[in-house]
C-alpha cells in the first residue's frame, strides 16, 4: 500500500503512517482498522499469518471499497495486476517455461540430428547447464523459437497442456500447477470478492499461461497479459488458422509491463504484485499515480519450504525493486513469516 | 449464424437449413423456434424490425444458451467481437478518427508553419480533399503520427475526450458518439444479458476508442482491441508516464483481426459482427470452427436515414465479404429494412 510501511512495520505504525501520509483521511481513524479487522476474520486469507502485511492488505481493500469513503474506487477501476513466475507460482530452480523448452528440445531432437553438434541445443541434450548459460540471451531466444514457433496456436495449446499434465518439478516431484502459492491464490479470490478484476501481467509467454490460468488462478485467458511471438493468419485446407512465427512480438517485462498494461488492459491498476526487478516499472506505474495504491513484493525467504533468493539469482532477481520498496511504501511479503503455508498440499 | 442463410431467407428456411447443416441437432425442431420467438418478445431489440435477420440472431442466442442443449456454450466461452467504424457507429463521409486527425492538424498548424507548404498537411489546411487522397497511405500515416504521437497517453486521452465533446458530424450536426447505431447498442446489451462478453475489435486506434466505449456501448476499456502505435515507459520529474511514439505497433484490420483477437482476448469468438472487407478474416476465424456460430455483416443500404454504400467507397468497402456471406451463412443486415431506427435520436 502506498501509504503503508513495509512488512517490518507493526499494526499500530501502519495505521498511524497511513493517516500521516493522507491528510484527506480524517474520519476513519477508528472505522478503518475495525472494518479491516472484522473483514480479516472472514477474508479467506487463511494461509496468511496475522501480522502487518496481511493487515495492510485488508486495510487497503477496506478503504478503496468503502462506499462514500475518501479513497473509494468504483469497481470498474479496481484493476489488480499480478506477475506470475515467482509471484503466483514457483520459478526455481528455473522458470517453468524454460523447463518446458528444454523438454521440448529433447522431444524434438530425433527430428533434428543437427542439434547434437549445434549450441545451445547440444548443451540441452547433454544436460550441460554451464554451456547453456554461456549461450546467453541469443541462445535462449534460439531455444524459444525452436520450441514455441512453427505450429498453429491450437497445436501449441495442446503441447503445453500435455506437458503440464506430465512434467514434474525436480525437487517437489509434483505438477508445476500444484506449485502455485496458496496465499496468492487466496489473495486473488479475496480481491475478486471485493470487486477487483484480476489480471496476470507476466514476462512469460502469454500462450504458455492461458491454457491453465483459469483453472489454477481463476483468471480467464482474456485477463492474461504476457510476452508473445508473432502469429500469421492463413487458410489451410479451407480452414483458418493462426501460425506461430519465430519472431518476437512483445516482451512483457521491466518497462514493457506498464506498456503491456496500457496496451492490453487500457486502465491503470490500483494494485500490483510482483517479486523481481522485472516488476519494478509495473509497481511504479501502479503506485505513483496519486490515490491510495497497493504495491506488493513477494520476497523469497524460505529455503526450507521453498527457496530463499533475492539479489543473486539467475531467475527472479530482486535487487532494485527491493531497494525501492521502503521508499515507495510497497509491502514486502516475507514468505517465511507471512505465509502459514506456501502450497495447497502442505 | 453459420447454419443460417443470409437475411433474404424466410423463417422457415432458416430452420430447415439449420437442421440440414447440423445433423447432430435432432431434437429441437420445434423447441428452438418457439424459444427464440418467445425470447424475441422481450429481448430489448426494439429497434430491429421483426424478420429473418432478427429471428436468426435470437435463435442463435437461444441455442447456445440452452442448458443441456446440443449447442450449449458455457458463458465463459461466449465471446462476441464487434468492429466499430460502420458497424457500431458512422464512418461516412470519412472515418471519425480521420476527422479528428484533420481537426488536430488545423489546431496544431500555428506551431508548424512549415505545414503550409508540405503535403499532406497543406491539403488538410486548404481543405483540398483531392490532394489529400493523392497523398495515399504514406500521407495518412504522416497525418496520424503528427497528430497521435508526441504526447503521453494521459494527454492523448484528454485531447480525444475534448474533441469528441465539441466536434460535430457535417451532415447530422451532432456529436459523433450520438451517431452510434441504436440497434447495435441493443444487440450488445442483449448478448451481455445472455452471458456473452462483448469486445470491440476495430481497425481504429485503441486509445481513440477507450475513453468513450464504456459510456456509449457498455464496453469497458479492457475489452477494446484496436490498432496502436508504440509507447515508451519513462520517468519525468519523478513521475512515471507512457509516451506515444511515432511508430506503428499493431494494425488491427483484415488478417490482423484474428491475430489481435488471439493476442488480446486469447479465446476464439462464437459471434462476430462487421461491415467491411476489413472484417472478412475475423468472420472466417469466428464461424469456421466447427460449432454453431454467428457471423453478421451490417450492409449500409439506407441513403435516406444514413448512407448507402458497399463495393465502391473509400471508407468501409464491402466487396469480398459480401460475396463470402451467403457461402458462409453469415447474416447480412439490410439497414433500410431490418432497422426500425438507426440512431437513438430518431
XYZ file of C-alpha atoms in Angstrom:
692
model
C 0.000 0.000 0.000
C 1.434 3.302 -0.992
C 0.692 4.832 2.358
C 1.970 1.970 4.477
C 5.457 0.886 5.526
C 6.920 -2.451 4.546
C 6.120 -5.687 6.285
C 8.515 -4.887 9.113
C 6.040 -2.342 10.485
C 3.685 -3.234 13.288
C -0.027 -2.749 13.098
C -0.030 0.483 15.028
C 2.582 2.028 12.797
C 0.654 1.031 9.703
C -2.380 2.885 10.894
C -0.503 5.939 12.064
C 1.644 6.340 8.986
C -1.393 5.789 6.809
C -3.047 8.746 8.419
C 0.104 10.834 8.312
C 0.552 10.414 4.575
C -3.076 11.006 3.752
C -4.267 14.211 5.379
C -7.503 13.974 3.420
C -8.390 10.977 5.505
C -9.836 12.495 8.642
C -12.761 10.422 9.793
C -11.894 6.742 9.615
C -9.267 6.650 12.368
C -11.409 4.210 14.262
C -13.583 2.928 11.476
C -10.969 1.646 9.083
C -8.978 -0.591 11.407
C -12.170 -2.033 12.850
C -13.556 -2.741 9.392
C -10.269 -4.203 8.296
C -10.037 -6.388 11.344
C -13.528 -7.716 11.049
C -13.012 -8.265 7.340
C -9.777 -10.093 8.037
C -11.633 -12.702 10.032
C -13.678 -13.758 7.023
C -11.412 -12.727 4.219
C -10.466 -16.197 3.037
C -6.790 -15.368 3.577
C -6.354 -18.362 5.835
C -2.870 -19.210 4.563
C -1.585 -15.803 5.660
C -0.299 -15.322 9.171
C -1.859 -12.438 11.021
C 0.507 -9.503 11.050
C 1.364 -6.206 9.465
C 1.437 -7.455 5.870
C -1.943 -9.122 5.934
C -3.430 -6.224 7.847
C -2.098 -3.669 5.377
C -3.689 -5.639 2.525
C -7.099 -5.840 4.163
C -6.907 -2.189 5.193
C -6.205 -1.159 1.629
C -9.150 -3.184 0.370
C -11.405 -1.805 3.087
C -10.501 1.749 2.145
C -10.963 1.531 -1.625
C -14.227 -0.381 -1.295
C -15.875 1.748 1.377
C -18.829 3.499 -0.314
C -18.668 7.225 0.265
C -15.199 6.950 1.785
C -12.457 9.367 0.751
C -10.493 6.624 -1.004
C -13.404 4.818 -2.651
C -12.641 3.414 -6.099
C -15.561 2.290 -8.321
C -15.486 -1.463 -9.067
C -14.779 -0.880 -12.762
C -11.491 0.785 -11.836
C -10.379 -1.835 -9.326
C -7.718 -3.325 -11.584
C -5.118 -5.563 -9.933
C -2.137 -6.953 -11.865
C -0.076 -9.957 -10.839
C 3.263 -11.128 -12.121
C 3.329 -14.926 -12.497
C 6.793 -16.519 -12.155
C 7.875 -16.221 -8.523
C 4.738 -14.281 -7.590
C 1.983 -16.809 -8.268
C 3.976 -19.974 -8.846
C 7.458 -21.369 -8.437
C 10.370 -20.111 -10.579
C 13.282 -22.103 -9.133
C 15.492 -23.881 -9.963
C 14.473 -22.407 -13.345
C 11.493 -20.701 -14.963
C 8.859 -23.350 -15.664
C 8.673 -22.236 -19.271
C 12.394 -22.864 -19.656
C 11.925 -26.375 -18.262
C 9.205 -26.762 -20.917
C 11.553 -25.546 -23.664
C 14.310 -27.940 -22.568
C 11.900 -30.876 -22.528
C 10.641 -29.882 -25.970
C 14.189 -29.838 -27.337
C 14.641 -33.382 -26.074
C 11.304 -34.458 -27.550
C 12.056 -32.890 -30.920
C 15.716 -33.963 -31.079
C 15.118 -37.097 -33.180
C 13.801 -34.825 -35.953
C 16.852 -32.558 -35.638
C 20.045 -34.655 -35.790
C 21.988 -31.416 -36.360
C 21.209 -30.370 -32.775
C 23.741 -32.915 -31.481
C 26.526 -30.606 -32.628
C 24.911 -27.160 -32.500
C 24.626 -24.921 -29.449
C 22.552 -24.226 -27.469
C 20.783 -27.500 -28.382
C 23.868 -29.635 -27.743
C 24.042 -28.277 -24.195
C 20.388 -29.107 -23.580
C 20.719 -32.638 -24.911
C 23.828 -33.254 -22.844
C 22.361 -31.616 -19.737
C 25.288 -29.203 -19.687
C 23.733 -26.266 -17.836
C 27.023 -24.359 -17.813
C 27.286 -24.394 -21.604
C 23.605 -23.494 -21.783
C 24.192 -20.488 -19.573
C 27.107 -19.476 -21.767
C 24.791 -19.386 -24.784
C 23.287 -16.246 -23.247
C 20.203 -14.393 -24.369
C 20.769 -15.212 -28.007
C 20.886 -18.902 -27.166
C 17.696 -18.627 -25.105
C 15.923 -16.912 -27.993
C 17.008 -19.743 -30.295
C 15.630 -22.310 -27.847
C 12.345 -20.486 -27.545
C 11.839 -20.114 -31.279
C 12.758 -23.739 -31.976
C 10.241 -24.973 -29.422
C 7.491 -22.318 -29.435
C 7.124 -21.463 -33.127
C 6.372 -23.465 -36.272
C 2.924 -24.698 -35.312
C -0.610 -23.319 -35.025
C -1.900 -21.696 -31.858
C -4.202 -24.676 -31.300
C -1.333 -27.121 -31.649
C 0.805 -25.143 -29.209
C -2.007 -25.043 -26.668
C -2.257 -28.830 -26.877
C 1.506 -29.265 -26.451
C 1.524 -27.042 -23.356
C -1.472 -28.765 -21.811
C 0.004 -32.224 -22.339
C 3.397 -31.216 -20.995
C 1.932 -29.680 -17.837
C -0.052 -32.857 -17.210
C 3.093 -34.999 -17.138
C 6.035 -32.741 -16.177
C 7.187 -32.791 -12.566
C 9.224 -30.310 -10.563
C 12.687 -31.775 -9.863
C 12.544 -31.162 -6.103
C 8.859 -31.381 -5.224
C 8.021 -34.159 -7.704
C 4.669 -32.565 -8.390
C 2.984 -30.956 -11.414
C 4.030 -27.337 -11.722
C 0.447 -26.147 -11.417
C 0.422 -27.580 -7.878
C 3.415 -25.370 -7.118
C 1.352 -22.218 -7.210
C 1.313 -20.226 -3.985
C -1.806 -20.861 -1.949
C -1.690 -17.464 -0.154
C -1.615 -15.686 -3.509
C -4.485 -17.773 -4.870
C -6.443 -16.749 -1.773
C -5.446 -13.139 -2.367
C -6.659 -13.254 -5.966
C -10.010 -14.631 -4.817
C -10.224 -12.116 -1.959
C -9.685 -9.202 -4.341
C -12.255 -10.544 -6.801
C -14.738 -10.967 -3.944
C -14.186 -7.254 -3.291
C -14.992 -6.227 -6.835
C -11.483 -6.273 -8.263
C -10.737 -7.530 -11.740
C -7.548 -9.584 -11.516
C -5.046 -9.730 -14.374
C -1.805 -11.601 -14.882
C 0.995 -9.468 -16.339
C 3.930 -11.769 -16.776
C 7.206 -11.817 -18.643
C 6.307 -15.404 -19.520
C 4.670 -16.388 -22.782
C 1.001 -15.495 -22.886
C 0.089 -18.665 -24.776
C 2.067 -20.742 -22.293
C -0.168 -19.423 -19.490
C -3.638 -19.095 -20.974
C -4.405 -22.826 -21.189
C -4.392 -23.232 -17.380
C -4.655 -19.840 -15.590
C -8.426 -20.045 -15.279
C -8.310 -23.455 -13.632
C -5.396 -22.670 -11.318
C -5.849 -18.957 -10.531
C -9.418 -18.196 -11.606
C -8.009 -15.756 -14.173
C -9.593 -16.216 -17.632
C -7.457 -16.108 -20.797
C -8.630 -12.608 -21.726
C -7.143 -11.310 -18.468
C -3.685 -12.704 -19.087
C -1.011 -10.375 -20.495
C 2.395 -11.756 -21.349
C 5.238 -11.928 -23.801
C 4.429 -13.206 -27.262
C 5.783 -14.159 -30.647
C 4.105 -13.058 -33.872
C 1.339 -15.081 -35.451
C 0.065 -15.127 -39.017
C -3.496 -15.733 -40.174
C -3.780 -18.203 -43.033
C -6.199 -20.632 -44.613
C -5.104 -24.270 -44.804
C -7.318 -26.854 -46.469
C -10.176 -24.370 -46.332
C -9.857 -23.758 -42.595
C -8.473 -20.629 -40.953
C -5.529 -20.953 -38.595
C -3.026 -18.801 -36.760
C 0.528 -19.933 -37.377
C 3.220 -19.134 -34.810
C 6.242 -17.389 -36.340
C 9.818 -17.401 -34.971
C 9.745 -13.658 -34.369
C 9.379 -11.754 -31.111
C 6.202 -9.702 -30.898
C 6.254 -8.268 -27.395
C 8.376 -8.642 -24.253
C 6.215 -8.042 -21.212
C 8.993 -7.409 -18.717
C 10.519 -4.416 -16.921
C 9.466 -1.192 -18.696
C 7.405 -3.420 -21.009
C 4.964 -4.172 -18.184
C 3.377 -0.709 -17.992
C 3.391 -0.660 -21.792
C 1.597 -4.004 -21.852
C -0.836 -2.948 -19.148
C -1.765 0.120 -21.157
C -1.978 -1.773 -24.426
C -3.906 -4.819 -23.244
C -5.918 -3.515 -20.305
C -6.168 0.198 -21.031
C -6.604 1.150 -17.393
C -4.043 1.951 -14.755
C -4.073 -0.639 -11.960
C -4.648 0.361 -8.350
C -2.790 -2.685 -7.031
C 0.201 -4.559 -8.392
C 2.000 -7.696 -7.203
C 5.461 -8.845 -8.206
C 8.618 -10.433 -6.914
C 11.525 -9.229 -9.019
C 13.174 -6.291 -10.738
C 11.111 -7.197 -13.798
C 8.157 -5.847 -11.840
C 9.759 -2.551 -10.808
C 8.196 -0.367 -13.501
C 4.785 -2.003 -13.067
C 4.938 -1.171 -9.358
C 5.973 2.398 -10.136
C 3.257 2.824 -12.771
C 0.641 1.454 -10.393
C 1.519 3.211 -7.165
C 2.869 6.607 -8.297
C -0.407 7.982 -9.542
C -1.955 9.999 -6.764
C -4.538 7.862 -4.999
C -4.279 5.154 -2.378
C -2.495 2.303 -4.094
C -1.139 -1.101 -3.156
C 2.263 -2.304 -4.294
C 3.452 -5.683 -3.034
C 6.619 -7.697 -3.494
C 6.872 -11.393 -2.681
C 10.284 -11.886 -1.086
C 11.513 -15.472 -1.252
C 12.901 -16.017 2.235
C 12.052 -19.632 2.931
C 14.784 -22.032 1.833
C 13.172 -24.820 3.785
C 9.647 -24.787 2.420
C 10.524 -23.247 -0.974
C 13.652 -21.230 -1.888
C 15.491 -18.212 -0.495
C 16.881 -15.755 -3.016
C 16.862 -12.088 -3.956
C 19.865 -10.134 -5.218
C 21.994 -13.005 -6.509
C 19.997 -15.402 -8.606
C 19.503 -16.325 -12.242
C 15.738 -16.459 -12.030
C 13.669 -13.758 -10.396
C 16.414 -11.375 -9.324
C 15.145 -8.911 -6.718
C 17.559 -6.035 -6.202
C 16.467 -2.582 -7.381
C 12.848 -3.270 -6.542
C 13.823 -4.368 -3.024
C 15.658 -1.084 -2.524
C 12.729 0.848 -3.945
C 10.139 -0.856 -1.738
C 10.537 1.131 1.517
C 10.854 4.431 -0.346
C 7.558 3.762 -2.113
C 5.776 2.114 0.799
C 5.429 -1.146 -1.070
C 4.663 -4.134 1.100
C 7.345 -6.802 1.163
C 5.975 -10.254 1.904
C 8.377 -12.294 3.986
C 7.374 -15.728 2.765
C 8.835 -17.483 5.762
C 6.961 -15.425 8.329
C 3.940 -14.061 6.487
C 2.758 -17.293 4.914
C 1.289 -20.040 7.078
C 1.651 -22.422 4.195
C 3.088 -21.954 0.738
C 1.482 -24.743 -1.283
C -2.023 -26.173 -1.054
C -0.685 -29.680 -0.454
C 1.248 -28.751 2.705
C -25.276 -17.645 -37.839
C -23.123 -20.213 -39.516
C -26.016 -22.520 -40.097
C -28.430 -19.896 -41.391
C -28.845 -18.238 -44.781
C -28.486 -14.510 -45.248
C -31.146 -12.025 -44.360
C -33.032 -12.780 -47.575
C -34.162 -16.117 -46.140
C -37.544 -16.553 -44.517
C -38.011 -18.005 -41.101
C -38.899 -21.460 -42.389
C -35.765 -21.640 -44.492
C -33.635 -20.599 -41.561
C -34.899 -23.501 -39.516
C -34.688 -26.060 -42.286
C -31.199 -25.151 -43.426
C -30.056 -25.050 -39.843
C -31.091 -28.623 -39.412
C -29.622 -29.666 -42.749
C -26.200 -28.290 -41.888
C -26.177 -29.650 -38.374
C -27.103 -33.327 -38.402
C -26.193 -33.551 -34.717
C -29.185 -31.366 -33.972
C -32.082 -33.811 -33.868
C -34.469 -32.765 -31.127
C -35.057 -29.014 -31.196
C -37.037 -28.838 -34.467
C -39.992 -27.494 -32.551
C -38.326 -26.321 -29.382
C -35.806 -23.885 -30.726
C -38.062 -21.689 -32.856
C -40.604 -21.487 -30.058
C -37.967 -20.495 -27.519
C -36.497 -17.971 -29.912
C -39.869 -16.452 -30.637
C -40.798 -16.052 -27.018
C -37.354 -14.650 -26.266
C -37.674 -12.190 -29.145
C -40.625 -10.561 -27.475
C -38.602 -9.438 -24.502
C -35.148 -9.262 -25.997
C -34.684 -5.497 -25.866
C -34.119 -5.451 -29.626
C -36.886 -2.911 -30.112
C -35.082 -1.005 -32.869
C -34.980 -4.129 -35.022
C -37.863 -4.923 -37.327
C -39.257 -8.421 -36.947
C -37.985 -10.595 -39.733
C -35.486 -13.247 -40.705
C -32.399 -11.371 -39.514
C -33.659 -10.632 -36.034
C -35.084 -14.117 -35.738
C -31.812 -15.729 -36.771
C -29.998 -13.726 -34.105
C -32.376 -14.693 -31.316
C -32.403 -18.315 -32.489
C -28.630 -18.434 -32.323
C -28.634 -16.999 -28.813
C -31.373 -19.390 -27.705
C -29.387 -22.366 -28.978
C -26.012 -21.559 -27.433
C -27.564 -20.605 -24.084
C -29.930 -23.560 -23.685
C -28.598 -25.601 -20.758
C -28.159 -29.207 -21.760
C -28.874 -28.388 -25.400
C -26.658 -29.825 -28.138
C -25.230 -26.390 -28.990
C -24.807 -25.076 -25.447
C -21.736 -22.891 -24.928
C -20.596 -22.124 -21.354
C -20.813 -18.392 -20.500
C -17.018 -18.077 -20.231
C -16.714 -19.028 -23.897
C -19.466 -16.733 -25.172
C -17.101 -14.226 -26.745
C -18.612 -11.777 -29.240
C -16.435 -9.359 -31.234
C -17.672 -6.180 -32.893
C -15.972 -3.989 -35.453
C -16.537 -0.293 -34.678
C -16.443 2.004 -37.744
C -19.544 1.307 -39.852
C -20.657 -1.498 -37.533
C -21.303 0.347 -34.266
C -21.079 3.966 -35.395
C -20.983 6.075 -38.512
C -17.991 6.007 -40.884
C -19.180 8.366 -43.656
C -18.300 10.758 -45.165
C -15.000 9.744 -43.517
C -13.746 7.683 -40.570
C -14.346 9.685 -37.407
C -10.724 9.256 -36.424
C -9.648 10.855 -39.710
C -11.923 13.820 -38.993
C -10.159 14.010 -35.622
C -6.724 13.960 -37.283
C -7.706 16.714 -39.735
C -9.027 18.885 -36.907
C -5.843 18.289 -34.951
C -3.720 19.365 -37.911
C -5.680 22.620 -38.023
C -5.324 23.097 -34.270
C -1.585 22.415 -34.324
C -0.858 24.395 -37.533
C 0.221 27.605 -35.769
C 3.066 25.641 -34.176
C 4.032 24.178 -37.555
C 4.418 26.989 -40.115
C 6.177 24.515 -42.406
C 2.894 22.643 -42.892
C 1.618 25.427 -45.152
C 3.915 24.159 -47.879
C 4.287 20.455 -47.056
C 1.886 17.714 -48.099
C -0.273 16.157 -46.804
C -0.629 18.987 -44.261
C -1.057 21.660 -46.942
C -4.010 19.737 -48.370
C -5.632 19.497 -44.956
C -5.181 23.192 -44.200
C -6.574 24.173 -47.611
C -9.416 21.646 -47.394
C -8.190 20.078 -50.643
C -9.550 16.557 -50.264
C -8.351 15.549 -53.718
C -4.738 16.373 -52.889
C -5.209 14.627 -49.541
C -6.412 11.498 -51.274
C -3.415 11.670 -53.607
C -1.098 11.577 -50.581
C -2.103 7.927 -50.212
C -1.337 5.618 -47.347
C 2.014 7.198 -46.686
C 0.358 10.596 -46.332
C -2.247 9.158 -43.972
C 0.474 7.633 -41.817
C 2.190 11.024 -41.655
C -1.052 12.654 -40.545
C -1.649 10.048 -37.887
C 1.832 10.278 -36.442
C 1.810 14.091 -36.415
C -1.485 14.142 -34.525
C -1.460 10.941 -32.444
C 2.164 10.746 -31.222
C 4.441 13.046 -29.254
C 2.433 13.189 -26.036
C 1.676 10.945 -23.065
C -1.196 8.500 -23.039
C -2.980 10.654 -20.477
C -2.599 13.759 -22.607
C -3.902 11.952 -25.675
C -6.926 10.688 -23.765
C -7.723 14.248 -22.755
C -7.366 15.527 -26.333
C -9.709 12.823 -27.650
C -12.295 13.435 -24.949
C -12.304 17.186 -25.519
C -12.523 16.805 -29.290
C -15.462 14.391 -29.101
C -17.307 16.799 -26.800
C -17.187 19.599 -29.370
C -16.833 18.013 -32.833
C -19.980 17.664 -34.938
C -20.772 15.423 -37.883
C -21.002 17.542 -41.076
C -24.416 16.207 -42.107
C -26.164 15.338 -38.848
C -24.698 18.242 -36.832
C -24.439 16.030 -33.765
C -21.596 14.657 -31.651
C -20.171 11.528 -33.234
C -20.983 9.453 -30.166
C -24.682 10.122 -30.863
C -24.159 8.639 -34.304
C -23.781 5.140 -32.946
C -26.321 2.626 -34.198
C -29.125 2.067 -31.723
C -29.959 -1.468 -32.964
C -26.335 -2.500 -32.430
C -26.236 -0.979 -28.960
C -29.350 -3.024 -28.174
C -27.668 -6.096 -29.643
C -24.594 -5.601 -27.457
C -26.789 -5.360 -24.367
C -28.902 -8.332 -25.461
C -25.820 -10.508 -25.837
C -24.447 -9.411 -22.472
C -27.813 -10.175 -20.863
C -27.379 -13.670 -22.264
C -23.983 -14.180 -20.696
C -21.824 -13.004 -23.590
C -18.696 -10.956 -23.078
C -18.673 -8.265 -25.755
C -15.440 -6.956 -27.276
C -14.671 -4.278 -29.820
C -12.120 -5.349 -32.443
C -11.591 -2.342 -34.646
C -9.085 -1.123 -37.196
C -9.370 2.226 -35.419
C -6.910 3.362 -32.790
C -7.441 1.623 -29.475
C -6.658 4.786 -27.496
C -9.046 6.770 -29.647
C -11.870 4.436 -28.598
C -11.204 3.545 -24.979
C -12.111 6.930 -23.477
C -15.779 6.583 -24.515
C -16.700 2.976 -25.377
C -17.933 2.165 -21.888
C -20.289 5.133 -21.811
C -21.590 4.659 -25.366
C -21.519 0.872 -25.865
C -21.164 -0.521 -22.355
C -17.808 -1.996 -23.398
C -15.036 -1.295 -20.846
C -11.514 -0.281 -21.976
C -10.062 -3.711 -21.270
C -12.459 -5.212 -23.840
C -11.423 -2.897 -26.658
C -8.916 -4.190 -29.215
C -7.646 -1.862 -31.922
C -4.714 -0.534 -33.865
C -1.950 1.140 -31.895
C 1.305 2.998 -32.022
C 4.214 2.153 -29.767
C 4.562 3.695 -26.325
C 7.601 4.093 -24.109
C 7.722 3.997 -20.315
C 9.743 6.812 -18.777
C 10.079 8.830 -15.596
C 9.598 12.581 -15.886
C 10.020 14.790 -12.843
C 9.841 11.698 -10.672
C 6.546 10.512 -12.125
C 6.094 7.577 -14.478
C 4.477 8.155 -17.857
C 3.867 6.395 -21.145
C 4.982 8.463 -24.109
C 3.398 7.877 -27.524
C 5.975 7.253 -30.256
C 5.513 7.899 -33.994
C 5.839 4.214 -34.827
C 3.166 1.709 -35.738
C 2.740 -1.075 -33.187
C -0.203 -3.102 -34.500
C -2.751 -2.801 -37.306
C -5.971 -4.489 -36.245
C -7.520 -4.872 -39.683
C -8.130 -7.686 -42.164
C -5.902 -10.665 -41.305
C -4.749 -8.613 -38.287
C -8.164 -9.043 -36.646
C -7.864 -12.768 -35.871
C -4.265 -12.100 -34.824
C -5.461 -9.340 -32.482
C -8.304 -11.458 -31.156
C -5.866 -14.227 -30.285
C -3.311 -11.858 -28.815
C -5.623 -9.657 -26.756
C -8.543 -11.962 -25.944
C -6.988 -15.403 -26.207
C -10.278 -17.102 -26.984
C -11.958 -17.755 -30.288
C -15.241 -15.827 -30.574
C -18.518 -17.598 -31.233
C -20.090 -14.495 -32.792
C -18.566 -11.703 -34.875
C -20.038 -8.518 -36.299
C -18.581 -6.376 -39.058
C -19.460 -4.329 -42.108
C -16.491 -4.353 -44.466
C -13.776 -6.423 -46.075
C -11.616 -5.485 -43.100
C -13.803 -7.878 -41.124
C -13.574 -10.809 -43.549
C -10.866 -12.748 -41.731
C -12.476 -12.119 -38.335
C -15.723 -13.579 -39.672
C -13.873 -16.565 -41.109
C -11.928 -17.137 -37.893
C -15.099 -16.939 -35.840
C -17.500 -19.005 -37.905
C -15.277 -21.672 -39.493
C -14.521 -23.558 -36.324
C -16.966 -26.418 -36.020
C -19.777 -25.344 -33.695
C -22.854 -23.197 -34.153
C -21.531 -19.708 -34.826
C -22.941 -16.315 -35.727
C -21.383 -14.110 -38.398
C -23.131 -10.856 -39.218
C -22.450 -8.064 -41.694
C -24.080 -4.646 -41.451
C -24.905 -3.639 -45.031
C -25.341 0.112 -45.461
C -28.438 0.311 -47.647
C -30.198 3.397 -46.346
C -29.110 6.574 -48.156
C -32.030 8.458 -46.684
C -31.551 7.813 -42.988
C -27.767 7.215 -43.163
C -25.668 6.240 -46.209
C -25.812 3.567 -48.899
C -22.507 2.023 -49.966
C -20.721 -1.264 -50.362
C -18.361 -2.158 -53.213
C -17.345 1.349 -54.293
C -16.433 3.526 -51.373
C -13.355 4.974 -49.721
C -14.481 4.124 -46.193
C -15.849 0.733 -45.236
C -15.602 -1.051 -48.558
C -17.739 -4.188 -48.565
C -16.958 -6.431 -51.520
C -15.249 -9.765 -50.827
C -17.044 -10.161 -47.515
C -20.399 -9.534 -49.228
C -19.639 -12.293 -51.715
C -18.483 -14.588 -48.927
C -21.594 -14.037 -46.791
C -24.063 -16.441 -48.451
C -21.411 -19.146 -48.856
C -20.680 -18.986 -45.124
C -24.266 -18.423 -43.968
C -23.393 -15.054 -42.479
C -26.360 -12.813 -41.817
C -26.430 -9.616 -43.847
C -28.308 -6.810 -42.116
C -30.219 -4.691 -44.594
C -30.148 -1.419 -42.646
C -33.082 0.044 -44.542
C -35.416 -2.869 -43.883
C -34.041 -4.573 -40.795
C -33.648 -1.499 -38.625
C -36.694 0.340 -37.346
C -34.480 3.231 -36.418
C -30.788 3.801 -36.885
C -29.949 6.447 -34.261
C -31.321 6.893 -30.749
C -32.448 10.448 -31.546
C -34.737 9.425 -34.413
